[in-house]
CSV table of C-alpha atoms in Angstrom, one decimal:
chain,number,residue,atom,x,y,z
A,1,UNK,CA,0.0,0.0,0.0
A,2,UNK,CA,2.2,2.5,-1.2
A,3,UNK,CA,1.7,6.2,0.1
A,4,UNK,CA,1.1,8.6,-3.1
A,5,UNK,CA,3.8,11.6,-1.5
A,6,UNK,CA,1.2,13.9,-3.9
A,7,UNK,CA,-1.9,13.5,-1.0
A,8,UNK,CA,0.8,12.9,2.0
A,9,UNK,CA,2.6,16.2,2.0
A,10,UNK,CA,3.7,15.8,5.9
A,11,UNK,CA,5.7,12.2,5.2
A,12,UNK,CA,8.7,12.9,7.0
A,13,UNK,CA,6.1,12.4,9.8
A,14,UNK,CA,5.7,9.2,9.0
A,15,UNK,CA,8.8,8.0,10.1
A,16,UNK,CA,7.9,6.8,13.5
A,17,UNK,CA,4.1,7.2,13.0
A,18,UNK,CA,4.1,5.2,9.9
A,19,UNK,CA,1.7,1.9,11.4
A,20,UNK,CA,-0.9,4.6,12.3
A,21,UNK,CA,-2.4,4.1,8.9
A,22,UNK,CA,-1.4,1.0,7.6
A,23,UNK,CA,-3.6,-1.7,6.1
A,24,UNK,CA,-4.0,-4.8,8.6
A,25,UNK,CA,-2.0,-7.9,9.0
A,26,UNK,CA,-4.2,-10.2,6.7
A,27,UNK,CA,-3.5,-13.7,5.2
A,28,UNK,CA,-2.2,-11.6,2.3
A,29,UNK,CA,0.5,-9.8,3.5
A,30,UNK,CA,1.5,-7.5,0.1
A,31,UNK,CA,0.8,-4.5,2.4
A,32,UNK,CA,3.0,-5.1,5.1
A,33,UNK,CA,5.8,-5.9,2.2
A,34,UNK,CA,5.5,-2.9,0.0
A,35,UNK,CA,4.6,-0.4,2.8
A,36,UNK,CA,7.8,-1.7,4.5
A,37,UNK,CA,7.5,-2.2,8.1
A,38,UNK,CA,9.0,0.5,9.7
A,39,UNK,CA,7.9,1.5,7.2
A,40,UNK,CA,10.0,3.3,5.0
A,41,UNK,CA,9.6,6.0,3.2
A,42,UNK,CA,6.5,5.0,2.8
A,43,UNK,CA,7.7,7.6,4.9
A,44,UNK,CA,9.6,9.0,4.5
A,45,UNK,CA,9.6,9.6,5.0
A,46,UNK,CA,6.3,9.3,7.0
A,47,UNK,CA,6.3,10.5,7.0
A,48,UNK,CA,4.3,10.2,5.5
A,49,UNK,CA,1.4,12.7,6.8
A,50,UNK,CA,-1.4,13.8,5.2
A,51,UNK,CA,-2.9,17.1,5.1
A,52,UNK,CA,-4.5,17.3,2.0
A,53,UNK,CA,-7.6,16.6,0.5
A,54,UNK,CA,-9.5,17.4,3.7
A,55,UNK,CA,-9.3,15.2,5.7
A,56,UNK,CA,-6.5,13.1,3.9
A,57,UNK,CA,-4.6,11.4,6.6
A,58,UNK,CA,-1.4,11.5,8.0
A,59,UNK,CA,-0.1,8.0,6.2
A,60,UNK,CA,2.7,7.8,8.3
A,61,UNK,CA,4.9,6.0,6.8
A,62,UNK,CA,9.8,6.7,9.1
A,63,UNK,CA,10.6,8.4,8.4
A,64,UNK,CA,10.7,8.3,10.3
A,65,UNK,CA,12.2,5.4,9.7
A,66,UNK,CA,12.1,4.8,6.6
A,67,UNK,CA,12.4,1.9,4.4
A,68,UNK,CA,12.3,2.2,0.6
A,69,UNK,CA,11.7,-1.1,-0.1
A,70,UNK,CA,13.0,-2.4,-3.6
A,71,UNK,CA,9.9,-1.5,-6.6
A,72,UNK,CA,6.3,-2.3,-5.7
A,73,UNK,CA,3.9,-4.8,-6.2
A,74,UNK,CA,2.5,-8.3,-4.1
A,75,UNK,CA,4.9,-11.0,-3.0
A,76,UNK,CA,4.4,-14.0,-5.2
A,77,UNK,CA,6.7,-14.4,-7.6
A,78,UNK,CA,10.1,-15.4,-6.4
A,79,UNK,CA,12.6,-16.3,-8.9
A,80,UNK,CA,15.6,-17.8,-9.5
A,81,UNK,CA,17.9,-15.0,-10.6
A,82,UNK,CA,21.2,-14.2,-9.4
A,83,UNK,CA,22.1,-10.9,-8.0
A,84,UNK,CA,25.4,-9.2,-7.7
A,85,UNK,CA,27.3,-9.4,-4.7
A,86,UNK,CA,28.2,-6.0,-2.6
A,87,UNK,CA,31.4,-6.5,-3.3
A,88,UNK,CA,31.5,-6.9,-7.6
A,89,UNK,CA,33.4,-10.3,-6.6
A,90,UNK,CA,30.9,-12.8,-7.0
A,91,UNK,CA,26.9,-13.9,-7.3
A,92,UNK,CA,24.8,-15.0,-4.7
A,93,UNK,CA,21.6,-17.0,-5.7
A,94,UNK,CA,18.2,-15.8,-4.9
A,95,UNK,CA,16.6,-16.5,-1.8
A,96,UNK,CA,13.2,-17.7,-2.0
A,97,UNK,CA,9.7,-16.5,0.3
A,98,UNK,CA,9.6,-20.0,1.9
A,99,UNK,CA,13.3,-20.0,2.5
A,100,UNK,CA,12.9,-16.6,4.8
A,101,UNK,CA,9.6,-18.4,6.2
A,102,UNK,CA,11.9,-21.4,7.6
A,103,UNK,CA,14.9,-19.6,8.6
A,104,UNK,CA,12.1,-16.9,10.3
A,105,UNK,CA,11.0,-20.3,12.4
A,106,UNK,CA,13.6,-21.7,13.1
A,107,UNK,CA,15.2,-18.7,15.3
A,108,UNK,CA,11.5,-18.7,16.6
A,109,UNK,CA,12.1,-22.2,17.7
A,110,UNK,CA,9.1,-23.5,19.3
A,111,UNK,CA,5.3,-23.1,19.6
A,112,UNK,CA,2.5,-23.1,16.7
A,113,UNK,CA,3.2,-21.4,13.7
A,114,UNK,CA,0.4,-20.3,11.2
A,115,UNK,CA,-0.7,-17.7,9.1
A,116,UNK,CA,3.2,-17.6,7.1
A,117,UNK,CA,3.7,-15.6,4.0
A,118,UNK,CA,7.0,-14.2,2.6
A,119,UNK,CA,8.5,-13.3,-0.7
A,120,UNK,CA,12.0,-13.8,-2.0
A,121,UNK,CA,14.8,-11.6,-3.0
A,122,UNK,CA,14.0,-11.5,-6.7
A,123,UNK,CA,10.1,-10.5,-5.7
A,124,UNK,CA,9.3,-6.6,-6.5
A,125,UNK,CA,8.0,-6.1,-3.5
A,126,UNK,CA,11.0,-7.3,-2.0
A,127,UNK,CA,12.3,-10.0,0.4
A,128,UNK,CA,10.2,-10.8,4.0
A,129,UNK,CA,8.6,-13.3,5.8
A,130,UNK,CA,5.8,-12.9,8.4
A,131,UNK,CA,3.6,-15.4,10.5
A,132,UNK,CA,1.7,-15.9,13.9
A,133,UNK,CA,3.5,-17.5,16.3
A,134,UNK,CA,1.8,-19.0,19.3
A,135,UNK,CA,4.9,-19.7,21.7
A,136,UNK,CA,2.5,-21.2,24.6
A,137,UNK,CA,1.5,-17.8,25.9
A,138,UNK,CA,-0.7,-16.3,23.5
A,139,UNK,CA,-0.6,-15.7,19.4
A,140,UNK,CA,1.9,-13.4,18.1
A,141,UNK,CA,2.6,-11.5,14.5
A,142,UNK,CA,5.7,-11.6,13.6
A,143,UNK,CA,7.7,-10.3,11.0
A,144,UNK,CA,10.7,-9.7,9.1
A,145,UNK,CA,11.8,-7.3,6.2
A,146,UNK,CA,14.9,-6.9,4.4
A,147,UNK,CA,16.2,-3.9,1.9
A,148,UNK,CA,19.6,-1.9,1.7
A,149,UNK,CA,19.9,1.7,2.4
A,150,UNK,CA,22.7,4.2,1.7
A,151,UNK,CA,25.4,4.3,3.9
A,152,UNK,CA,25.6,7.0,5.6
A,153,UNK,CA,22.4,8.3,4.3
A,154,UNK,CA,19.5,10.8,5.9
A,155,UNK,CA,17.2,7.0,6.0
A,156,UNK,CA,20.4,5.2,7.5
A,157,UNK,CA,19.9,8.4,10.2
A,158,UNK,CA,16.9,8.0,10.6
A,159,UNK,CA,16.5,4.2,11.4
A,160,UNK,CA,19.4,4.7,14.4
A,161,UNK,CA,17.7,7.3,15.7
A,162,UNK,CA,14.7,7.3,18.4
A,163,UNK,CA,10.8,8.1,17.3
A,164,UNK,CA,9.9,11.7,18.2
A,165,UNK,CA,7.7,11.1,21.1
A,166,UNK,CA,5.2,13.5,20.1
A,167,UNK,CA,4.5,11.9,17.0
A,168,UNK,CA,4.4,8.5,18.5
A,169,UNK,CA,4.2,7.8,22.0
A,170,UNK,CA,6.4,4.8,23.1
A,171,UNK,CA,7.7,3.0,26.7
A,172,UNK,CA,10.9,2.6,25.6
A,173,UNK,CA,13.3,3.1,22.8
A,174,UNK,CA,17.1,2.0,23.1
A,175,UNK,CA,19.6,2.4,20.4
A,176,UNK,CA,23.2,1.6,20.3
A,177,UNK,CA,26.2,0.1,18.2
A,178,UNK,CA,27.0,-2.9,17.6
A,179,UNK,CA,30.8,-4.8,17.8
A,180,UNK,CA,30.9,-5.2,13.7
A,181,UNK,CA,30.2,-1.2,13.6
A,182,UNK,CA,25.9,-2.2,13.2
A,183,UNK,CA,23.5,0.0,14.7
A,184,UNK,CA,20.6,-1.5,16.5
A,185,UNK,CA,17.5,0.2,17.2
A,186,UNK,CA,15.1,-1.5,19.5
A,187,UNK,CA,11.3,0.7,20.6
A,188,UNK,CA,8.3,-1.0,22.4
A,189,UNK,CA,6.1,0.9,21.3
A,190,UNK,CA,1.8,0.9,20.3
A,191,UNK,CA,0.3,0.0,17.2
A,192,UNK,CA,-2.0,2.9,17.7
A,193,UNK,CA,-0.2,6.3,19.0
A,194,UNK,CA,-3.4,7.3,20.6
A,195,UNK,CA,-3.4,3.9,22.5
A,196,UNK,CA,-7.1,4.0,21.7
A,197,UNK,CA,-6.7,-0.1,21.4
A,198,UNK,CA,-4.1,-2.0,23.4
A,199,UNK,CA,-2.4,-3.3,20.9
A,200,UNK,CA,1.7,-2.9,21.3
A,201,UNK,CA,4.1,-2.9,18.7
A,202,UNK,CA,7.5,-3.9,19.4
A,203,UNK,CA,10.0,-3.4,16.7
A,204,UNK,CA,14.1,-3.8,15.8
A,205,UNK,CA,15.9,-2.1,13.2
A,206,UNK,CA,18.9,-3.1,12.2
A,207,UNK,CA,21.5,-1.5,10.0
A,208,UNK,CA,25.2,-2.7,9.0
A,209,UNK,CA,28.2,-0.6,7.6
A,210,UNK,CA,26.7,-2.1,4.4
A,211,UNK,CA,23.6,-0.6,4.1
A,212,UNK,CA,21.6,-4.0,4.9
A,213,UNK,CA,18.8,-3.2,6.5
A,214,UNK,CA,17.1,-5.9,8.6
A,215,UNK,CA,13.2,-4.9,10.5
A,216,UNK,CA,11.9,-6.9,12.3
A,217,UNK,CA,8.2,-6.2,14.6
A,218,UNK,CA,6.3,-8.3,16.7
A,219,UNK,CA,2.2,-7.5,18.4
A,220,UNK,CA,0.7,-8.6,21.0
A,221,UNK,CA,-2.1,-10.0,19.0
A,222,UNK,CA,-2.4,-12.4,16.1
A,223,UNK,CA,-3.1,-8.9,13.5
A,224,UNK,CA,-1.6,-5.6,13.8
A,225,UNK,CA,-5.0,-4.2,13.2
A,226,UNK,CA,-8.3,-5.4,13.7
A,227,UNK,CA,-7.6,-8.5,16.3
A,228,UNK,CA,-8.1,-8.5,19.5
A,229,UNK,CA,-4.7,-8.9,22.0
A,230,UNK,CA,-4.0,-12.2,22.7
A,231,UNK,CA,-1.4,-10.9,26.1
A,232,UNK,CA,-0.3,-8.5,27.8
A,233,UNK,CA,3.5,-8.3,26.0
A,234,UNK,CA,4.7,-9.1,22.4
A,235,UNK,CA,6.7,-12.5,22.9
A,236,UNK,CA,10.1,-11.1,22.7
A,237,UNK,CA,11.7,-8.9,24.8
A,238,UNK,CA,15.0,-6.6,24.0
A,239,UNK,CA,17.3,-9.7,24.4
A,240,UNK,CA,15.2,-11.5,21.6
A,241,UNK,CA,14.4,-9.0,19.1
A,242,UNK,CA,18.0,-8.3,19.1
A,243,UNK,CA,18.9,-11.7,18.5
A,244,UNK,CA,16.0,-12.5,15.9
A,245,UNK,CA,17.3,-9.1,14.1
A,246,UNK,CA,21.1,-9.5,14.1
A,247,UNK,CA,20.5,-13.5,12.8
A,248,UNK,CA,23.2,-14.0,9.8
A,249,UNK,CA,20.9,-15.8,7.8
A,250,UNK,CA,19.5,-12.2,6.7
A,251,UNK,CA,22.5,-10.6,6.1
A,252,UNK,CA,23.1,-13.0,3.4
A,253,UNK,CA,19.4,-12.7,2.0
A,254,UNK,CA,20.0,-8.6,1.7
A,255,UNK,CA,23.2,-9.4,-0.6
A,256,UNK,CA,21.3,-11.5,-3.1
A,257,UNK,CA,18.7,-8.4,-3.6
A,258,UNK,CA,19.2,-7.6,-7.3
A,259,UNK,CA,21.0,-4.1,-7.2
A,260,UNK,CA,18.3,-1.5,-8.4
A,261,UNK,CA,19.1,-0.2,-12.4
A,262,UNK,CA,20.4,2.9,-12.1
A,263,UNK,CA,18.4,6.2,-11.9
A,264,UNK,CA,19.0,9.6,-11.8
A,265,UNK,CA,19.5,11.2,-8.5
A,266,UNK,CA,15.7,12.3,-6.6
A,267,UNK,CA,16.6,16.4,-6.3
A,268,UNK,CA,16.8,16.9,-2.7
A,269,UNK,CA,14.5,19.5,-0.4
A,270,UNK,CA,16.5,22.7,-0.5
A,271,UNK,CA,16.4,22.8,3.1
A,272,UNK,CA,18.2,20.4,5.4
A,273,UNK,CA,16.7,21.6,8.6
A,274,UNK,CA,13.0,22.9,8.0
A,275,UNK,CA,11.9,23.0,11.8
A,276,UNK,CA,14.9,25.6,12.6
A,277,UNK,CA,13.9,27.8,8.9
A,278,UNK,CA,10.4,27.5,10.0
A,279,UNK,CA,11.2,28.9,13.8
A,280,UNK,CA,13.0,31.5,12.4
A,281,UNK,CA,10.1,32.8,10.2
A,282,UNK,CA,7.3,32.8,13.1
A,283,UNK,CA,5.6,36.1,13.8
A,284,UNK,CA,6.9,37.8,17.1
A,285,UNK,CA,5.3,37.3,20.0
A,286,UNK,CA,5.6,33.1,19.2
A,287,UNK,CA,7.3,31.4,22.1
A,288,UNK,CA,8.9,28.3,20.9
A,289,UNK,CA,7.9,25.4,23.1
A,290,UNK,CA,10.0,22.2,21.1
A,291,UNK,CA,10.9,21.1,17.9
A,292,UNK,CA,11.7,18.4,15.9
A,293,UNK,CA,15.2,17.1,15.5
A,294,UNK,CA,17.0,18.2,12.2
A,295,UNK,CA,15.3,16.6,9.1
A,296,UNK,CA,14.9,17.1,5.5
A,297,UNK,CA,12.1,19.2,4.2
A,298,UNK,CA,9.6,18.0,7.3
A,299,UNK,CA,9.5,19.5,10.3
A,300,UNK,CA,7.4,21.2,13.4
A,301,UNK,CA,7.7,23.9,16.3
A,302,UNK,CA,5.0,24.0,19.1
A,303,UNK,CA,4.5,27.5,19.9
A,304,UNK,CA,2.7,29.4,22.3
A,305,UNK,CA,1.3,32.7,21.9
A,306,UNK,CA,0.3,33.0,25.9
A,307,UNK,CA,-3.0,31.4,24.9
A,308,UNK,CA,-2.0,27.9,24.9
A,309,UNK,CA,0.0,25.5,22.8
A,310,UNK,CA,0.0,25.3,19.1
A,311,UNK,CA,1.8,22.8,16.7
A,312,UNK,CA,2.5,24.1,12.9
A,313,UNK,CA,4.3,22.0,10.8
A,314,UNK,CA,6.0,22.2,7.6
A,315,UNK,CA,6.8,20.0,4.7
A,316,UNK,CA,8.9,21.2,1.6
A,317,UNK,CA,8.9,18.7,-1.6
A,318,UNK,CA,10.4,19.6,-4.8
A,319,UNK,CA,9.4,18.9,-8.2
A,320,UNK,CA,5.8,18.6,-7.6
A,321,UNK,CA,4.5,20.8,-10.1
A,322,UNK,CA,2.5,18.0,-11.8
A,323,UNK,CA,0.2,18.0,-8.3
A,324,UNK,CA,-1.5,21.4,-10.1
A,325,UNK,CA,-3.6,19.0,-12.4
A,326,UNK,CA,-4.7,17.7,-8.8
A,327,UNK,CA,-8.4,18.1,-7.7
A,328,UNK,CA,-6.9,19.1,-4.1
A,329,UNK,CA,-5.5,22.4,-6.3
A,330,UNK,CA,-8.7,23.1,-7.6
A,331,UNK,CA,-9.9,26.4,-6.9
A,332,UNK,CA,-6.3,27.6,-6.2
A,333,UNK,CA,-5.4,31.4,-6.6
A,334,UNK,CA,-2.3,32.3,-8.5
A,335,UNK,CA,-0.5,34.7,-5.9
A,336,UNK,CA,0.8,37.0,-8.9
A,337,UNK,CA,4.6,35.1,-9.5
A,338,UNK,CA,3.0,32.0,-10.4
A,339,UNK,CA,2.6,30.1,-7.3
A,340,UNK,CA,-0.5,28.6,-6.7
A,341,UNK,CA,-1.9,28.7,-2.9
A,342,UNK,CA,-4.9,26.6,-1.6
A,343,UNK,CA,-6.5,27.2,2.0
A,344,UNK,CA,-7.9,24.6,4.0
A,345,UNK,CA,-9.6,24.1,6.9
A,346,UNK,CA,-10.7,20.6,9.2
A,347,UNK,CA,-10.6,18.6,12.2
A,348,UNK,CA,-7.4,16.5,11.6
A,349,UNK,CA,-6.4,13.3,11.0
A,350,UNK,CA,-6.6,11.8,13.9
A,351,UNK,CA,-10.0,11.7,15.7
A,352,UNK,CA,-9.0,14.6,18.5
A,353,UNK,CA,-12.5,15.7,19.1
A,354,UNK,CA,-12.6,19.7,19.0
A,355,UNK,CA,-8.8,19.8,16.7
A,356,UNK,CA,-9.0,22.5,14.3
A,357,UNK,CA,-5.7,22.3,11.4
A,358,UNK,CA,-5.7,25.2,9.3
A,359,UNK,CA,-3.6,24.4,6.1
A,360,UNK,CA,-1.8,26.6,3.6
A,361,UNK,CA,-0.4,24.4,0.4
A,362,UNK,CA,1.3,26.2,-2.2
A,363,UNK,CA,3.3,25.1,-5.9
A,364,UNK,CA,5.7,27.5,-7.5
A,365,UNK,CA,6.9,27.9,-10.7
A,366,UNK,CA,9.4,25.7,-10.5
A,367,UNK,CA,7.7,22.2,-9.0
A,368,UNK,CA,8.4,23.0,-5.4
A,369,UNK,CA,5.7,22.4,-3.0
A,370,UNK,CA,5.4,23.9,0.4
A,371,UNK,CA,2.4,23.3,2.8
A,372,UNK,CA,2.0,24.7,6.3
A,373,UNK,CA,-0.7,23.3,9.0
A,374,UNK,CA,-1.4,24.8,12.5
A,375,UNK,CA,-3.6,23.2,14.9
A,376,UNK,CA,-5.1,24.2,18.3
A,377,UNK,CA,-3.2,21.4,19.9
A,378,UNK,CA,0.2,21.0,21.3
A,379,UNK,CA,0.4,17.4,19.2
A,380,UNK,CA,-1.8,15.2,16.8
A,381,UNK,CA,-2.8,13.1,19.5
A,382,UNK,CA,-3.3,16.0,22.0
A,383,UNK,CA,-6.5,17.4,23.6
A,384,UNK,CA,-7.2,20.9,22.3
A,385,UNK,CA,-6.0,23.4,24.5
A,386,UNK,CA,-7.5,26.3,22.9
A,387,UNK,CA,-10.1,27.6,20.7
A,388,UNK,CA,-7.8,28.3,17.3
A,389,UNK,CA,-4.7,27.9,16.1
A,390,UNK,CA,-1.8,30.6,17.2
A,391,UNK,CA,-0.8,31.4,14.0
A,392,UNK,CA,-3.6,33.3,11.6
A,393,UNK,CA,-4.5,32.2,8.1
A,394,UNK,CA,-2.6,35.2,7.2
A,395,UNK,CA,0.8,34.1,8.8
A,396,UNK,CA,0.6,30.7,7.3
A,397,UNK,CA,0.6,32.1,4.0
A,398,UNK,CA,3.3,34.3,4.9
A,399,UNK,CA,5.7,31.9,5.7
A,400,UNK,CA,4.4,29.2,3.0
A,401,UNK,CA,5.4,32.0,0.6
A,402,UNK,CA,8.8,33.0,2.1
A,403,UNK,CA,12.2,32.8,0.0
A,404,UNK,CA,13.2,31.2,2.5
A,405,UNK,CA,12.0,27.7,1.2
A,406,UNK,CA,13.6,28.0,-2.3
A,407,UNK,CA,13.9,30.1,-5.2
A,408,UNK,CA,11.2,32.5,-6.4
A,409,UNK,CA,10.1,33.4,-10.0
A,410,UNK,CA,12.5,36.1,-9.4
A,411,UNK,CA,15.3,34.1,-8.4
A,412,UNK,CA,14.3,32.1,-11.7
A,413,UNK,CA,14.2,34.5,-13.9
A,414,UNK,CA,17.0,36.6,-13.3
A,415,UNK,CA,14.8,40.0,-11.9
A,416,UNK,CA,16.9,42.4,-10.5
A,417,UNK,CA,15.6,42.6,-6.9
A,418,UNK,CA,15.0,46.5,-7.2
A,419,UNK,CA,12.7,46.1,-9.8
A,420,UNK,CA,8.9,45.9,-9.2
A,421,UNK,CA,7.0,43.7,-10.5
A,422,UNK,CA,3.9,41.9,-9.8
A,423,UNK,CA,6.3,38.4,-10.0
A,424,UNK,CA,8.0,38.8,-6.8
A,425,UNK,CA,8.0,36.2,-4.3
């Protein structure tokens, strides 16, 4: 269930929200495989959040952590290609869906085992197994999936590094590095932020010097969704998910992933740190509660004006100009330099009674997107503290608008900046 980034502008969300919207753990698990499961970038970013369309929901995606898993599609169809090692030296053979299955319960090791689906390293929707295990004390889903991210990269960040809690509540989160240079990431977590059902999601990431990426979640219910729990815990503690998630046997499954053909490089966000650009363009008077951590183009700042707390959040994409033809543009004034600006207002995503989001989304001349929500709520999740947002309808556009995002017409074009003209922006 990929996330279409064109009605999830808040993605980068997504990164530790990204089960909040997911489909359900079903006997056809092509959802959990192409979403990823932490589940990258379906969220990447996501981060996957969504603020258009209405009410169009905050897919989240990680982000936060974020896994890209290899092309799309259901699992299916493994095949007996060969992929290229790593290293250029040599060829490892495909790894099959049933293979990742039986190695998946074997490191189980005991107990009833049902439910089990995988694909293989030559599927599209790339390699995973998952299954209910029933270990004595209750039925369990459990999961495992495998991609490769860039060394070094902003998803390899983001993996090592802790959910933002105010995105998605958790008990605990521990991440450290390994002997052999891996980092492990290990969060006990809820399937639900709001906690609105007790279902817990428990979930390792692992990520080599490579790039392989190994995730690996357990419930505390035979479903992620839509079952009812079956204990109090997920079966495996700290201990166990580390040592289902550093098993060697998926190591070697990550090599035999085909490498990807080559593409040309995804322009990046022109800024790096959108919560500290976004700060620095608030109106006066805005204290700055928190922030998120450093981030591509998604970010927040809670403010409060003395009347209570206030998230606004930004997102920045580039080369979205094809979103115009969208119906969520429809209606959308041109602000005079080509940039096209749509106002929204609802209730959220998240089923807050009494949240009001106001939303600013804007395409310029050149592709890039910026959108801008406030809420009258210190968080998604959170109660409303006040009767509006802090910032006006006026000061969202204001800073959806500002240079400060990326080029303008002007900038394009080549204007000298003393000369007027209705283009400036």
């Amino acid at each position: 269930m990929p996330v279409d980034q064109h009605s999830d502008p808040f993605e980068g969300r997504v990164a530790a929200e990204l089960r909040a919207a997911g489909g359900g753990f079903e006997p056809n698990l092509s959802a959990l495989t192409t979403a990823g499961l932490a589940r990258g970038r379906r969220l990447r970013l996501r981060r996957r959040a969504a603020v258009v369309g209405g009410a169009a929901s905050l897919a989240l995606v990680g982000v936060g952590g974020a896994l890209l898993l290899p092309g799309g599609g259901g699992p299916g169809r493994d095949q007996s290609s060969v992929a290229a090692d790593p290293s250029g030296t040599a060829t490892l053979p495909a790894v099959s869906g049933q293979e990742l299955i039986d190695t998946l319960k074997e490191r189980l090791g005991h107990g009833k085992f049902s439910e089990e689906h995988g694909a293989g390293t030559g599927d599209k929707a790339g390699p995973y197994a998952a299954l209910v295990w029933d270990d004595g004390d209750g039925a369990s889903a459990v999961s495992v999936n495998l991609n490769r991210v860039e060394v070094g990269g902003d998803e390899a960040r983001q993996l090592a590094q802790c959910p933002d809690k105010l995105l998605a509540p958790y008990d605990d989160c521990k991440s450290s590095r390994l002997d052999d240079g891996s980092v492990l990431k290990i969060v006990q977590g809820y399937e639900y932020p709001d906690k609105r059902e007790p279902t817990k999601w428990w979930y390792a990431d692992l990520v080599t010097a490579k790039g392989q990426h190994v995730s690996v979640s357990e419930w505390n219910a035979a479903a992620e969704k839509g079952s009812p729990v079956t204990r109090t815990e997920p079966p495996l503690d700290n201990a166990g998910l580390k040592e289902l998630a550093t098993a060697p046997a998926w190591l070697k499954a990550i090599d035999a992933i085909p490498a990807p053909p080559s593409q040309e490089p995804t322009p990046s966000a022109p800024v790096t740190d959108a919560a500290k650009t976004l700060a620095g363009l608030l109106p006066d008077g805005m204290q700055v509660v928190s922030r998120s951590k450093d981030g591509d183009g998604y970010g927040y700042v809670v403010v409060d004006d003395g009347k209570g707390k206030s998230l606004v959040e930004i997102n920045v994409q580039p080369d979205m100009g094809d979103l115009l033809s969208d119906s969520i543009f429809e209606g959308a004034e041109d602000v005079g330099d080509g940039t096209m600006l749509v106002t929204r207002e609802d209730a959220g995503d998240k089923d807050v009674a009494g949240t009001v989001r106001w939303t600013v989304d804007t395409v310029r001349i050149n592709g890039l997107r910026v959108v801008i929500s406030a809420y009258n709520s210190g968080g998604p999740h959170d109660a409303p503290g006040r009767d509006t947002p802090a910032l006006t309808k006026d000061q969202l556009k204001e800073i959806a608008l500002s240079s400060a995002w990326g080029p303008s017409r002007k900038d394009l074009y080549g204007q000298k900046s003393g000369q007027k003209n209705s283009d400036q922006g």
